[in-house]
Amino acid sequence: IIFTTGIADYMQEGFEVEALHYLLKPIDRKKVWECLEKCLSRKEDESRLILLPTEEGLIKTDVDQILYGEAVGHYCELVCLTETFSLKIGIKETAQRLEEYGGFMF
């Protein structure tokens, strides 16, 4: 989210929703391009992150860190380079969620 407004009073709300940037009017074209470039680079960084449900709540992990998934009863244990997650979903649903990233065999 990039906010553009003429009122600085709303800046706090921008931080509350984790806005990428807050541009005050009149808007400088150079600043707009800088914000858009920052937004695109952040999107590229986050594009390999996935949210998955565990007993403790949602976890965000980089799909490039995933080594393999293993069925444990009705659930899936996801083994990554640095840690292992016990997911609250089965191996089939885990495979479906990872399908868009490619490179996984289940």
PDB file of C-alpha atoms in Angstrom:
ATOM      1  CA  ILE A   1       0.000   0.000   0.000  1.00  0.00           C
ATOM      2  CA  ILE A   2       1.263   3.443  -0.929  1.00  0.00           C
ATOM      3  CA  PHE A   3      -0.808   6.296   0.496  1.00  0.00           C
ATOM      4  CA  THR A   4      -1.052   9.590  -1.366  1.00  0.00           C
ATOM      5  CA  THR A   5      -2.760  12.467   0.398  1.00  0.00           C
ATOM      6  CA  GLY A   6      -2.490  16.128   1.169  1.00  0.00           C
ATOM      7  CA  ILE A   7      -3.043  15.590   4.895  1.00  0.00           C
ATOM      8  CA  ALA A   8      -0.149  14.433   7.060  1.00  0.00           C
ATOM      9  CA  ASP A   9      -2.524  13.614   9.948  1.00  0.00           C
ATOM     10  CA  TYR A  10      -3.348  10.243   8.378  1.00  0.00           C
ATOM     11  CA  MET A  11       0.262   9.074   8.352  1.00  0.00           C
ATOM     12  CA  GLN A  12      -0.168   7.095  11.595  1.00  0.00           C
ATOM     13  CA  GLU A  13      -2.984   5.057  10.009  1.00  0.00           C
ATOM     14  CA  GLY A  14      -0.628   4.244   7.152  1.00  0.00           C
ATOM     15  CA  PHE A  15       1.836   2.696   9.575  1.00  0.00           C
ATOM     16  CA  GLU A  16      -0.942   0.720  11.264  1.00  0.00           C
ATOM     17  CA  VAL A  17      -1.757  -1.088   7.996  1.00  0.00           C
ATOM     18  CA  GLU A  18       1.948  -1.502   7.175  1.00  0.00           C
ATOM     19  CA  ALA A  19       1.890   0.833   4.201  1.00  0.00           C
ATOM     20  CA  LEU A  20       5.018   0.720   2.092  1.00  0.00           C
ATOM     21  CA  HIS A  21       5.205   4.486   1.804  1.00  0.00           C
ATOM     22  CA  TYR A  22       3.260   7.670   2.477  1.00  0.00           C
ATOM     23  CA  LEU A  23       3.465  10.427  -0.141  1.00  0.00           C
ATOM     24  CA  LEU A  24       2.263  13.939   0.634  1.00  0.00           C
ATOM     25  CA  LYS A  25       0.810  16.105  -2.116  1.00  0.00           C
ATOM     26  CA  PRO A  26       2.074  17.751  -4.209  1.00  0.00           C
ATOM     27  CA  ILE A  27       3.659  14.497  -5.304  1.00  0.00           C
ATOM     28  CA  ASP A  28       7.138  14.481  -6.796  1.00  0.00           C
ATOM     29  CA  ARG A  29       7.335  12.187  -9.846  1.00  0.00           C
ATOM     30  CA  LYS A  30      10.788  10.952  -8.799  1.00  0.00           C
ATOM     31  CA  LYS A  31       9.409   9.910  -5.384  1.00  0.00           C
ATOM     32  CA  VAL A  32       6.560   7.998  -7.048  1.00  0.00           C
ATOM     33  CA  TRP A  33       9.016   6.010  -9.184  1.00  0.00           C
ATOM     34  CA  GLU A  34      11.213   5.309  -6.149  1.00  0.00           C
ATOM     35  CA  CYS A  35       8.174   3.988  -4.262  1.00  0.00           C
ATOM     36  CA  LEU A  36       7.083   1.818  -7.187  1.00  0.00           C
ATOM     37  CA  GLU A  37      10.579   0.359  -7.570  1.00  0.00           C
ATOM     38  CA  LYS A  38      10.683  -0.370  -3.839  1.00  0.00           C
ATOM     39  CA  CYS A  39       7.264  -2.000  -4.074  1.00  0.00           C
ATOM     40  CA  LEU A  40       8.315  -4.213  -6.994  1.00  0.00           C
ATOM     41  CA  SER A  41      11.540  -5.303  -5.313  1.00  0.00           C
ATOM     42  CA  ARG A  42       9.649  -6.165  -2.125  1.00  0.00           C
ATOM     43  CA  LYS A  43       7.115  -8.162  -4.152  1.00  0.00           C
ATOM     44  CA  GLU A  44       9.943 -10.161  -5.723  1.00  0.00           C
ATOM     45  CA  ASP A  45      11.406 -10.845  -2.256  1.00  0.00           C
ATOM     46  CA  GLU A  46       8.055 -11.945  -0.827  1.00  0.00           C
ATOM     47  CA  SER A  47       6.891 -13.946  -3.831  1.00  0.00           C
ATOM     48  CA  ARG A  48       8.594 -17.100  -2.522  1.00  0.00           C
ATOM     49  CA  LEU A  49       7.022 -16.846   0.937  1.00  0.00           C
ATOM     50  CA  ILE A  50       4.061 -18.996   1.910  1.00  0.00           C
ATOM     51  CA  LEU A  51       1.701 -18.881   4.888  1.00  0.00           C
ATOM     52  CA  LEU A  52       0.865 -22.250   6.428  1.00  0.00           C
ATOM     53  CA  PRO A  53      -1.272 -23.194   9.474  1.00  0.00           C
ATOM     54  CA  THR A  54       0.378 -24.827  12.495  1.00  0.00           C
ATOM     55  CA  GLU A  55      -0.802 -25.590  16.037  1.00  0.00           C
ATOM     56  CA  GLU A  56       0.709 -22.262  17.147  1.00  0.00           C
ATOM     57  CA  GLY A  57      -0.949 -20.265  14.346  1.00  0.00           C
ATOM     58  CA  LEU A  58       0.128 -19.186  10.876  1.00  0.00           C
ATOM     59  CA  ILE A  59       3.802 -19.361   9.955  1.00  0.00           C
ATOM     60  CA  LYS A  60       5.478 -17.654   7.020  1.00  0.00           C
ATOM     61  CA  THR A  61       8.323 -19.560   5.421  1.00  0.00           C
ATOM     62  CA  ASP A  62      10.422 -19.283   2.286  1.00  0.00           C
ATOM     63  CA  VAL A  63       9.536 -22.121  -0.103  1.00  0.00           C
ATOM     64  CA  ASP A  64      13.203 -22.326  -1.110  1.00  0.00           C
ATOM     65  CA  GLN A  65      13.994 -23.469   2.459  1.00  0.00           C
ATOM     66  CA  ILE A  66      11.607 -26.449   2.288  1.00  0.00           C
ATOM     67  CA  LEU A  67      13.344 -29.821   1.998  1.00  0.00           C
ATOM     68  CA  TYR A  68      10.334 -32.161   2.090  1.00  0.00           C
ATOM     69  CA  GLY A  69       6.905 -32.827   3.552  1.00  0.00           C
ATOM     70  CA  GLU A  70       5.911 -36.014   5.335  1.00  0.00           C
ATOM     71  CA  ALA A  71       2.454 -37.352   6.214  1.00  0.00           C
ATOM     72  CA  VAL A  72       2.056 -37.830   9.953  1.00  0.00           C
ATOM     73  CA  GLY A  73      -1.422 -39.194  10.586  1.00  0.00           C
ATOM     74  CA  HIS A  74      -3.902 -36.773   9.025  1.00  0.00           C
ATOM     75  CA  TYR A  75      -1.414 -33.907   9.086  1.00  0.00           C
ATOM     76  CA  CYS A  76       1.833 -32.924   7.382  1.00  0.00           C
ATOM     77  CA  GLU A  77       5.253 -32.362   8.863  1.00  0.00           C
ATOM     78  CA  LEU A  78       7.205 -29.861   6.775  1.00  0.00           C
ATOM     79  CA  VAL A  79      10.978 -30.179   7.091  1.00  0.00           C
ATOM     80  CA  CYS A  80      12.933 -27.038   6.190  1.00  0.00           C
ATOM     81  CA  LEU A  81      16.640 -26.218   6.274  1.00  0.00           C
ATOM     82  CA  THR A  82      16.576 -24.676   9.744  1.00  0.00           C
ATOM     83  CA  GLU A  83      13.393 -25.996  11.368  1.00  0.00           C
ATOM     84  CA  THR A  84      10.480 -28.411  11.119  1.00  0.00           C
ATOM     85  CA  PHE A  85       6.801 -27.407  11.209  1.00  0.00           C
ATOM     86  CA  SER A  86       3.843 -29.580  12.191  1.00  0.00           C
ATOM     87  CA  LEU A  87       1.094 -28.301   9.925  1.00  0.00           C
ATOM     88  CA  LYS A  88      -2.622 -28.449  10.683  1.00  0.00           C
ATOM     89  CA  ILE A  89      -3.323 -29.556   7.106  1.00  0.00           C
ATOM     90  CA  GLY A  90      -2.738 -32.856   5.374  1.00  0.00           C
ATOM     91  CA  ILE A  91      -0.110 -33.751   2.810  1.00  0.00           C
ATOM     92  CA  LYS A  92      -2.597 -33.346  -0.082  1.00  0.00           C
ATOM     93  CA  GLU A  93      -3.509 -29.769   0.867  1.00  0.00           C
ATOM     94  CA  THR A  94       0.154 -28.954   1.527  1.00  0.00           C
ATOM     95  CA  ALA A  95       0.995 -30.190  -1.976  1.00  0.00           C
ATOM     96  CA  GLN A  96      -1.804 -28.076  -3.466  1.00  0.00           C
ATOM     97  CA  ARG A  97      -0.573 -24.938  -1.703  1.00  0.00           C
ATOM     98  CA  LEU A  98       3.019 -25.517  -2.868  1.00  0.00           C
ATOM     99  CA  GLU A  99       2.032 -26.426  -6.438  1.00  0.00           C
ATOM    100  CA  GLU A 100       2.177 -22.834  -7.734  1.00  0.00           C
ATOM    101  CA  TYR A 101       5.822 -22.539  -6.664  1.00  0.00           C
ATOM    102  CA  GLY A 102       6.957 -25.591  -8.639  1.00  0.00           C
ATOM    103  CA  GLY A 103       9.852 -27.891  -7.845  1.00  0.00           C
ATOM    104  CA  PHE A 104       7.965 -30.102  -5.366  1.00  0.00           C
ATOM    105  CA  MET A 105       7.007 -33.746  -5.785  1.00  0.00           C
ATOM    106  CA  PHE A 106       4.408 -35.354  -3.532  1.00  0.00           C
TER     107      PHE A 106
END
